[in-house]
Amino acid sequence: MPEERDPGEVYRPVGDWTLAGIPADAPPATWRSGGEGGIHEVAPARYARLDFSGLGRLDTAGAVRLLQVLPASTLDAVGEHLDHIGPRQLAFVEAVARALHAGCPPRRHPPSLYALMERTGRWVVAAWQPGVLLLSFVGQVLITFVRVVLHPARLRFTSVVYHMEAVGLDAVPIVSTLSFMVGAVVAFLGATILKDYGAEVFTVQLVSYSFLREFAVVLSAILLAGRSGSAFTAQIGAMKSNEEIDALRTIGVDPVEVLVVPRLIALLVMMPVLTLLSMIMGIAGGGLALIGTIDLTPGAFTARLQETTELRHFWVGISKAPVFAYIIATVGCLEGLKVSGSAESVGRHTTSSVVQSIFLVIIFDAIFAIYFIEIGL
C-alpha cells in the first residue's frame, strides 16, 4: 500500500512477495520487456521509491514484480530508490535489476560516424587479440625448438621422418604438376605479349626470374598451407577434442615439444626441397612452352638461361622458404590447439588455419620483395 505521508511517490510493500504470495492488490506494472525494442513503458510511473520496512519474505519473482512498480529508467541504479532495506536484500534486488537491465537488447542507433568508429574499434580489437596470441605462440615454439636443438635426445626422430614423408614426399606430384603448368602459362603469355615488340626471346628471363624469386616459393607455400597446414590443425584438433592434449600435460609432457616441433622441423627441411623442385619444374614448363611457341631450340633456351640468370635470384627465392615453413607450421598447430572440442570447431579452425597461413605468406612475401629490391638483390 502507498505510504500515507507521501502518496504517489513511495510504495511500501507489506507481507511476503514470493512466487506463491504476491499480493493481489499490488499496483500495476509500469513497464514490460518486449523483443528487440527492449523495455517499453505501458503506463506512467506512479512511484519513485520503494520502502521495504514492512516487507516479509522476498524471492526473484517478487523482486521482479516490485521493480516493475518503479520506472524502467531506475534499473541501472536501483539502490538509490530503495528505503529501509538490509544489505543482503539490497544485494539481491540489485542483482535482479542488473539481470533485467542486461537482458534488454541495446538500443539501435541510426548509422552515424560514431557507430562506424565503434564497429571499427571492435574489429581492431577482434583482430589484435589473435595476433597477440599468434605472436606469443611463435615465441613459445621458437624457445622449445632451441631447447630441442640443444638437447637432441629430446627430439622425436621417428615423428620427424613421418611428417617429412607426409609433408614433402607425398606433396611432390601436386607441386611438380602445378609448377610445370604455371611455368608454361607464364611463358605462353609472355611470348604472346612480347612478340608484338619482337622481344619474345626475353621470355626466358621472365620465366626464370619469376620462378626463382617468387612463383616457386609462393606456390609451394600456398600448397603446403592448404595441404599440410590444414592437416596439422585437423590432427591436433582431433587430439584436443579427445582430451589427448590434456592427458599429455597430465603426465608431464610438453605438447609443443611432442606435437609442434616435429612438424616444424619437417616443414623447415622439406619446404626448401619443394621450392627447388618447383623452380626446376616451372622453368622446364616455361621452356617447353617456348620451344613450341617461338620455335626456340632446347639448346638455345638452355644457353639463354645460363647467360641471363644470376645465382642471386635463386638465393632470394630459397631464403624465403624457411620463413614460410615456420609460418605455416605455427599457424596450423596453434589453430589445432585452439579447438574447443566439437567437430564443428575442428572444421572452423581448419578453415581459419588455411586462410591465415596464405594471408601471412603473401604479406611476408611482399615485405621480402620490397626489402630485397631496396638492398639491390
CSV table of C-alpha atoms in Angstrom, one decimal:
chain,number,residue,atom,x,y,z
A,1,MET,CA,0.0,0.0,0.0
A,2,PRO,CA,1.2,3.5,-0.7
A,3,GLU,CA,2.8,5.4,2.2
A,4,GLU,CA,0.3,7.9,3.7
A,5,ARG,CA,2.8,10.7,4.2
A,6,ASP,CA,3.9,10.9,0.6
A,7,PRO,CA,1.3,9.2,-1.7
A,8,GLY,CA,2.2,8.8,-5.4
A,9,GLU,CA,5.9,8.7,-4.8
A,10,VAL,CA,6.7,6.0,-2.2
A,11,TYR,CA,5.3,2.5,-2.3
A,12,ARG,CA,5.6,0.3,0.8
A,13,PRO,CA,5.1,-3.4,0.1
A,14,VAL,CA,3.8,-5.5,3.0
A,15,GLY,CA,3.9,-9.2,3.7
A,16,ASP,CA,5.6,-11.8,1.6
A,17,TRP,CA,6.4,-11.1,-2.0
A,18,THR,CA,7.1,-14.6,-3.4
A,19,LEU,CA,6.1,-16.6,-6.4
A,20,ALA,CA,3.2,-18.1,-4.5
A,21,GLY,CA,2.2,-15.0,-2.5
A,22,ILE,CA,2.4,-11.7,-4.4
A,23,PRO,CA,-0.4,-9.5,-3.0
A,24,ALA,CA,-3.5,-9.3,-5.3
A,25,ASP,CA,-3.7,-5.5,-4.7
A,26,ALA,CA,-0.2,-4.9,-6.0
A,27,PRO,CA,0.0,-1.8,-8.2
A,28,PRO,CA,0.1,-2.4,-12.0
A,29,ALA,CA,3.4,-2.7,-13.7
A,30,THR,CA,4.8,0.4,-15.3
A,31,TRP,CA,6.9,-1.3,-17.9
A,32,ARG,CA,7.2,-4.6,-19.7
A,33,SER,CA,10.0,-6.3,-21.7
A,34,GLY,CA,9.4,-6.7,-25.3
A,35,GLY,CA,11.5,-8.2,-28.1
A,36,GLU,CA,14.1,-6.1,-29.9
A,37,GLY,CA,12.7,-2.9,-28.6
A,38,GLY,CA,13.9,-3.6,-25.0
A,39,ILE,CA,11.8,-2.2,-22.2
A,40,HIS,CA,8.5,-0.5,-23.0
A,41,GLU,CA,6.6,1.8,-20.6
A,42,VAL,CA,3.0,0.9,-20.6
A,43,ALA,CA,1.7,3.3,-18.0
A,44,PRO,CA,3.1,6.5,-16.3
A,45,ALA,CA,5.2,5.6,-13.3
A,46,ARG,CA,3.3,6.4,-10.1
A,47,TYR,CA,6.1,5.5,-7.6
A,48,ALA,CA,9.6,6.9,-7.4
A,49,ARG,CA,10.8,4.9,-4.4
A,50,LEU,CA,10.2,1.6,-2.5
A,51,ASP,CA,10.1,1.4,1.3
A,52,PHE,CA,11.0,-2.2,2.4
A,53,SER,CA,10.3,-1.6,6.1
A,54,GLY,CA,7.1,-3.7,6.0
A,55,LEU,CA,8.3,-6.4,3.6
A,56,GLY,CA,8.4,-10.1,4.7
A,57,ARG,CA,10.0,-12.8,2.5
A,58,LEU,CA,11.2,-11.9,-1.0
A,59,ASP,CA,12.2,-14.1,-3.9
A,60,THR,CA,13.2,-13.5,-7.5
A,61,ALA,CA,9.6,-13.3,-8.7
A,62,GLY,CA,8.7,-10.8,-6.0
A,63,ALA,CA,11.8,-8.7,-6.7
A,64,VAL,CA,10.9,-8.5,-10.4
A,65,ARG,CA,7.3,-7.5,-9.6
A,66,LEU,CA,8.5,-4.9,-7.2
A,67,LEU,CA,10.9,-3.4,-9.7
A,68,GLN,CA,8.1,-3.1,-12.2
A,69,VAL,CA,6.5,-0.6,-9.8
A,70,LEU,CA,9.4,1.8,-10.5
A,71,PRO,CA,10.2,3.4,-13.8
A,72,ALA,CA,12.3,1.3,-16.1
A,73,SER,CA,15.0,4.0,-16.1
A,74,THR,CA,15.8,3.2,-12.5
A,75,LEU,CA,17.1,-0.3,-13.2
A,76,ASP,CA,20.8,0.8,-13.7
A,77,ALA,CA,20.9,2.5,-10.3
A,78,VAL,CA,18.0,0.8,-8.4
A,79,GLY,CA,19.8,1.1,-5.0
A,80,GLU,CA,19.2,4.8,-4.9
A,81,HIS,CA,15.4,4.3,-5.0
A,82,LEU,CA,15.1,1.8,-2.1
A,83,ASP,CA,14.5,2.7,1.6
A,84,HIS,CA,14.8,0.7,4.8
A,85,ILE,CA,16.4,-2.3,3.1
A,86,GLY,CA,19.0,-4.6,4.6
A,87,PRO,CA,22.4,-5.2,2.9
A,88,ARG,CA,21.5,-8.8,1.9
A,89,GLN,CA,18.2,-7.8,0.4
A,90,LEU,CA,19.8,-4.8,-1.3
A,91,ALA,CA,22.4,-7.0,-3.0
A,92,PHE,CA,19.7,-9.5,-4.1
A,93,VAL,CA,17.4,-6.8,-5.6
A,94,GLU,CA,20.4,-5.1,-7.3
A,95,ALA,CA,21.4,-8.5,-8.8
A,96,VAL,CA,17.9,-8.9,-10.2
A,97,ALA,CA,17.9,-5.4,-11.5
A,98,ARG,CA,21.2,-6.0,-13.3
A,99,ALA,CA,19.8,-9.1,-14.8
A,100,LEU,CA,16.7,-7.3,-16.1
A,101,HIS,CA,18.8,-4.4,-17.4
A,102,ALA,CA,21.3,-6.7,-19.1
A,103,GLY,CA,18.5,-8.7,-20.7
A,104,CYS,CA,17.3,-5.7,-22.7
A,105,PRO,CA,18.8,-5.6,-26.2
A,106,PRO,CA,20.9,-2.5,-26.9
A,107,ARG,CA,19.1,0.5,-28.3
A,108,ARG,CA,19.5,0.7,-32.1
A,109,HIS,CA,21.2,3.8,-33.2
A,110,PRO,CA,20.9,5.1,-36.8
A,111,PRO,CA,24.0,4.8,-38.9
A,112,SER,CA,26.4,7.5,-37.9
A,113,LEU,CA,30.1,8.3,-37.6
A,114,TYR,CA,30.0,7.2,-34.0
A,115,ALA,CA,28.6,3.8,-35.0
A,116,LEU,CA,31.2,3.4,-37.7
A,117,MET,CA,34.0,4.2,-35.3
A,118,GLU,CA,32.6,1.8,-32.7
A,119,ARG,CA,32.4,-1.0,-35.3
A,120,THR,CA,35.9,-0.2,-36.4
A,121,GLY,CA,37.2,-0.3,-32.9
A,122,ARG,CA,35.5,-3.7,-32.2
A,123,TRP,CA,37.1,-5.1,-35.4
A,124,VAL,CA,40.5,-3.8,-34.4
A,125,VAL,CA,40.3,-5.4,-31.0
A,126,ALA,CA,39.0,-8.7,-32.5
A,127,ALA,CA,41.9,-8.7,-35.0
A,128,TRP,CA,44.5,-7.6,-32.4
A,129,GLN,CA,43.9,-10.4,-29.9
A,130,PRO,CA,44.5,-13.3,-32.2
A,131,GLY,CA,47.6,-11.5,-33.5
A,132,VAL,CA,49.0,-11.2,-30.0
A,133,LEU,CA,48.2,-14.9,-29.3
A,134,LEU,CA,49.9,-16.0,-32.5
A,135,LEU,CA,53.0,-13.8,-31.7
A,136,SER,CA,53.3,-15.3,-28.2
A,137,PHE,CA,52.9,-18.9,-29.7
A,138,VAL,CA,55.6,-18.1,-32.2
A,139,GLY,CA,58.0,-17.2,-29.4
A,140,GLN,CA,57.0,-20.3,-27.4
A,141,VAL,CA,57.6,-22.6,-30.3
A,142,LEU,CA,61.0,-20.9,-31.0
A,143,ILE,CA,62.1,-21.4,-27.4
A,144,THR,CA,61.0,-25.0,-27.4
A,145,PHE,CA,62.7,-25.6,-30.8
A,146,VAL,CA,66.0,-24.2,-29.5
A,147,ARG,CA,65.8,-26.4,-26.4
A,148,VAL,CA,65.3,-29.4,-28.5
A,149,VAL,CA,68.2,-28.5,-30.8
A,150,LEU,CA,70.5,-28.0,-27.8
A,151,HIS,CA,69.4,-31.4,-26.4
A,152,PRO,CA,69.0,-33.7,-29.4
A,153,ALA,CA,67.9,-36.6,-27.2
A,154,ARG,CA,64.6,-34.9,-26.7
A,155,LEU,CA,63.9,-34.9,-30.5
A,156,ARG,CA,61.3,-37.5,-31.6
A,157,PHE,CA,63.2,-38.6,-34.8
A,158,THR,CA,60.5,-41.1,-35.9
A,159,SER,CA,57.8,-38.4,-35.8
A,160,VAL,CA,60.0,-36.0,-37.8
A,161,VAL,CA,60.7,-38.6,-40.5
A,162,TYR,CA,57.0,-39.5,-40.7
A,163,HIS,CA,56.0,-35.9,-41.1
A,164,MET,CA,58.7,-35.3,-43.6
A,165,GLU,CA,57.2,-38.0,-45.8
A,166,ALA,CA,53.7,-36.7,-45.4
A,167,VAL,CA,54.7,-33.0,-45.9
A,168,GLY,CA,57.4,-33.4,-48.6
A,169,LEU,CA,57.4,-36.7,-50.4
A,170,ASP,CA,53.6,-37.0,-50.7
A,171,ALA,CA,53.4,-33.4,-52.0
A,172,VAL,CA,55.9,-33.9,-54.9
A,173,PRO,CA,53.3,-34.8,-57.5
A,174,ILE,CA,51.0,-31.9,-56.9
A,175,VAL,CA,53.8,-29.3,-56.5
A,176,SER,CA,55.5,-30.6,-59.7
A,177,THR,CA,52.4,-30.6,-61.8
A,178,LEU,CA,51.2,-27.2,-60.7
A,179,SER,CA,54.6,-25.6,-61.1
A,180,PHE,CA,55.0,-27.1,-64.6
A,181,MET,CA,51.6,-25.8,-65.7
A,182,VAL,CA,52.1,-22.4,-64.3
A,183,GLY,CA,55.5,-22.1,-65.9
A,184,ALA,CA,54.0,-23.0,-69.3
A,185,VAL,CA,51.2,-20.4,-68.9
A,186,VAL,CA,53.7,-17.7,-67.9
A,187,ALA,CA,55.9,-18.4,-70.8
A,188,PHE,CA,53.0,-18.6,-73.3
A,189,LEU,CA,51.5,-15.3,-72.1
A,190,GLY,CA,54.9,-13.6,-72.0
A,191,ALA,CA,55.8,-14.7,-75.5
A,192,THR,CA,52.4,-13.6,-76.8
A,193,ILE,CA,52.8,-10.1,-75.4
A,194,LEU,CA,56.5,-9.6,-76.2
A,195,LYS,CA,56.1,-11.0,-79.8
A,196,ASP,CA,54.4,-7.7,-80.8
A,197,TYR,CA,57.7,-5.9,-79.9
A,198,GLY,CA,60.0,-8.5,-81.4
A,199,ALA,CA,61.4,-9.3,-77.9
A,200,GLU,CA,59.9,-12.8,-77.3
A,201,VAL,CA,63.3,-14.1,-76.5
A,202,PHE,CA,63.2,-12.2,-73.3
A,203,THR,CA,60.5,-14.5,-72.1
A,204,VAL,CA,63.3,-16.8,-70.9
A,205,GLN,CA,64.3,-14.2,-68.3
A,206,LEU,CA,60.7,-13.6,-67.4
A,207,VAL,CA,60.2,-17.3,-66.6
A,208,SER,CA,63.5,-17.8,-64.8
A,209,TYR,CA,63.2,-14.6,-62.7
A,210,SER,CA,59.6,-15.1,-61.7
A,211,PHE,CA,60.1,-18.7,-60.7
A,212,LEU,CA,63.4,-18.3,-59.0
A,213,ARG,CA,62.4,-15.2,-57.0
A,214,GLU,CA,58.6,-15.5,-56.4
A,215,PHE,CA,56.4,-18.2,-58.0
A,216,ALA,CA,58.2,-21.3,-56.8
A,217,VAL,CA,58.3,-20.5,-53.1
A,218,VAL,CA,54.9,-18.9,-53.1
A,219,LEU,CA,53.2,-21.7,-54.9
A,220,SER,CA,54.9,-24.3,-52.7
A,221,ALA,CA,53.9,-22.3,-49.6
A,222,ILE,CA,50.2,-22.0,-50.7
A,223,LEU,CA,50.0,-25.7,-51.5
A,224,LEU,CA,51.6,-26.7,-48.2
A,225,ALA,CA,49.3,-24.3,-46.3
A,226,GLY,CA,46.2,-25.9,-47.9
A,227,ARG,CA,47.5,-29.4,-47.6
A,228,SER,CA,49.8,-29.7,-44.6
A,229,GLY,CA,48.8,-26.8,-42.5
A,230,SER,CA,45.2,-27.9,-42.6
A,231,ALA,CA,46.3,-31.4,-41.8
A,232,PHE,CA,48.2,-30.2,-38.7
A,233,THR,CA,45.1,-28.3,-37.5
A,234,ALA,CA,42.8,-31.3,-38.0
A,235,GLN,CA,45.2,-33.8,-36.4
A,236,ILE,CA,45.9,-31.7,-33.3
A,237,GLY,CA,42.3,-30.5,-33.1
A,238,ALA,CA,41.1,-34.1,-33.1
A,239,MET,CA,43.5,-34.8,-30.2
A,240,LYS,CA,42.3,-31.8,-28.4
A,241,SER,CA,38.7,-33.0,-28.8
A,242,ASN,CA,39.6,-36.4,-27.4
A,243,GLU,CA,41.4,-34.7,-24.5
A,244,GLU,CA,44.7,-36.3,-25.5
A,245,ILE,CA,46.4,-32.9,-25.2
A,246,ASP,CA,45.2,-32.7,-21.5
A,247,ALA,CA,46.5,-36.2,-21.0
A,248,LEU,CA,50.0,-35.3,-22.2
A,249,ARG,CA,50.1,-32.3,-19.9
A,250,THR,CA,48.9,-34.5,-17.0
A,251,ILE,CA,51.8,-36.9,-17.4
A,252,GLY,CA,54.3,-34.0,-17.6
A,253,VAL,CA,54.9,-34.0,-21.4
A,254,ASP,CA,55.0,-30.6,-23.2
A,255,PRO,CA,52.5,-30.8,-26.2
A,256,VAL,CA,54.6,-28.2,-28.1
A,257,GLU,CA,57.7,-30.3,-27.9
A,258,VAL,CA,55.8,-33.5,-28.8
A,259,LEU,CA,53.4,-32.3,-31.5
A,260,VAL,CA,54.6,-28.9,-32.8
A,261,VAL,CA,58.4,-29.2,-33.0
A,262,PRO,CA,58.5,-32.4,-35.2
A,263,ARG,CA,56.0,-30.9,-37.6
A,264,LEU,CA,58.0,-27.7,-37.7
A,265,ILE,CA,61.3,-29.4,-38.4
A,266,ALA,CA,59.7,-31.5,-41.1
A,267,LEU,CA,58.4,-28.3,-42.8
A,268,LEU,CA,61.7,-26.5,-42.4
A,269,VAL,CA,63.5,-29.4,-44.1
A,270,MET,CA,61.1,-30.1,-46.9
A,271,MET,CA,60.0,-26.6,-47.8
A,272,PRO,CA,63.3,-25.6,-49.4
A,273,VAL,CA,63.4,-29.0,-51.2
A,274,LEU,CA,59.9,-28.5,-52.6
A,275,THR,CA,60.8,-24.9,-53.6
A,276,LEU,CA,63.8,-26.2,-55.5
A,277,LEU,CA,61.6,-28.8,-57.2
A,278,SER,CA,59.1,-26.1,-58.1
A,279,MET,CA,61.8,-23.9,-59.6
A,280,ILE,CA,63.0,-26.7,-61.8
A,281,MET,CA,59.6,-27.8,-62.9
A,282,GLY,CA,58.4,-24.2,-63.5
A,283,ILE,CA,61.4,-23.4,-65.7
A,284,ALA,CA,61.0,-26.7,-67.5
A,285,GLY,CA,57.3,-26.0,-68.2
A,286,GLY,CA,58.2,-22.5,-69.5
A,287,GLY,CA,61.0,-23.9,-71.7
A,288,LEU,CA,58.7,-26.5,-73.2
A,289,ALA,CA,56.1,-23.8,-73.9
A,290,LEU,CA,58.7,-21.5,-75.5
A,291,ILE,CA,60.1,-24.3,-77.7
A,292,GLY,CA,56.6,-24.9,-79.1
A,293,THR,CA,55.6,-21.2,-79.3
A,294,ILE,CA,58.5,-19.2,-80.7
A,295,ASP,CA,60.5,-22.1,-82.3
A,296,LEU,CA,63.2,-21.8,-79.7
A,297,THR,CA,65.5,-24.9,-79.7
A,298,PRO,CA,66.3,-26.6,-76.4
A,299,GLY,CA,70.0,-25.7,-76.7
A,300,ALA,CA,69.2,-22.0,-77.4
A,301,PHE,CA,66.8,-22.0,-74.4
A,302,THR,CA,69.5,-23.5,-72.1
A,303,ALA,CA,72.2,-21.1,-73.4
A,304,ARG,CA,69.9,-18.1,-72.9
A,305,LEU,CA,69.0,-19.3,-69.4
A,306,GLN,CA,72.7,-19.6,-68.4
A,307,GLU,CA,73.7,-16.3,-69.9
A,308,THR,CA,70.9,-14.2,-68.3
A,309,THR,CA,70.1,-15.9,-65.0
A,310,GLU,CA,72.1,-14.9,-61.9
A,311,LEU,CA,72.6,-17.1,-58.9
A,312,ARG,CA,71.3,-14.3,-56.6
A,313,HIS,CA,67.8,-14.8,-57.8
A,314,PHE,CA,67.9,-18.4,-56.6
A,315,TRP,CA,69.1,-17.4,-53.2
A,316,VAL,CA,66.4,-14.7,-52.9
A,317,GLY,CA,63.7,-17.3,-53.5
A,318,ILE,CA,65.2,-20.1,-51.4
A,319,SER,CA,65.8,-17.8,-48.4
A,320,LYS,CA,62.0,-17.3,-48.1
A,321,ALA,CA,61.2,-21.0,-47.8
A,322,PRO,CA,62.2,-21.5,-44.1
A,323,VAL,CA,60.2,-18.4,-43.0
A,324,PHE,CA,57.1,-19.5,-44.9
A,325,ALA,CA,57.6,-23.0,-43.4
A,326,TYR,CA,57.7,-21.5,-39.9
A,327,ILE,CA,54.5,-19.5,-40.5
A,328,ILE,CA,52.6,-22.5,-41.9
A,329,ALA,CA,53.6,-24.8,-39.1
A,330,THR,CA,52.9,-22.4,-36.2
A,331,VAL,CA,49.6,-21.2,-37.6
A,332,GLY,CA,48.4,-24.7,-38.3
A,333,CYS,CA,49.4,-26.1,-34.9
A,334,LEU,CA,48.1,-23.1,-33.0
A,335,GLU,CA,44.7,-23.4,-34.6
A,336,GLY,CA,44.6,-27.0,-33.7
A,337,LEU,CA,45.4,-26.2,-30.1
A,338,LYS,CA,42.5,-23.7,-30.1
A,339,VAL,CA,39.9,-26.3,-31.0
A,340,SER,CA,37.2,-26.3,-28.3
A,341,GLY,CA,36.1,-29.9,-28.5
A,342,SER,CA,33.4,-30.3,-31.2
A,343,ALA,CA,33.6,-31.4,-34.8
A,344,GLU,CA,32.3,-28.0,-35.9
A,345,SER,CA,35.1,-26.4,-34.1
A,346,VAL,CA,37.7,-28.6,-35.8
A,347,GLY,CA,36.3,-27.6,-39.2
A,348,ARG,CA,36.2,-23.9,-38.3
A,349,HIS,CA,39.7,-23.7,-37.1
A,350,THR,CA,41.0,-25.8,-40.1
A,351,THR,CA,39.5,-23.2,-42.4
A,352,SER,CA,41.0,-20.4,-40.3
A,353,SER,CA,44.4,-22.1,-40.5
A,354,VAL,CA,44.4,-22.2,-44.3
A,355,VAL,CA,43.2,-18.6,-44.6
A,356,GLN,CA,45.6,-17.2,-42.0
A,357,SER,CA,48.6,-19.1,-43.5
A,358,ILE,CA,48.0,-17.9,-47.0
A,359,PHE,CA,47.4,-14.4,-45.9
A,360,LEU,CA,50.6,-14.2,-43.9
A,361,VAL,CA,52.6,-15.9,-46.6
A,362,ILE,CA,51.5,-13.2,-49.1
A,363,ILE,CA,52.1,-10.4,-46.7
A,364,PHE,CA,55.6,-11.6,-45.8
A,365,ASP,CA,56.4,-12.2,-49.5
A,366,ALA,CA,55.6,-8.6,-50.3
A,367,ILE,CA,57.8,-7.4,-47.4
A,368,PHE,CA,60.6,-9.6,-48.6
A,369,ALA,CA,60.2,-8.3,-52.2
A,370,ILE,CA,60.4,-4.7,-51.1
A,371,TYR,CA,63.4,-5.5,-48.8
A,372,PHE,CA,65.4,-7.3,-51.5
A,373,ILE,CA,64.7,-4.6,-54.1
A,374,GLU,CA,65.9,-1.9,-51.6
A,375,ILE,CA,69.2,-3.7,-50.9
A,376,GLY,CA,69.8,-4.4,-54.6
A,377,LEU,CA,69.2,-8.1,-54.8
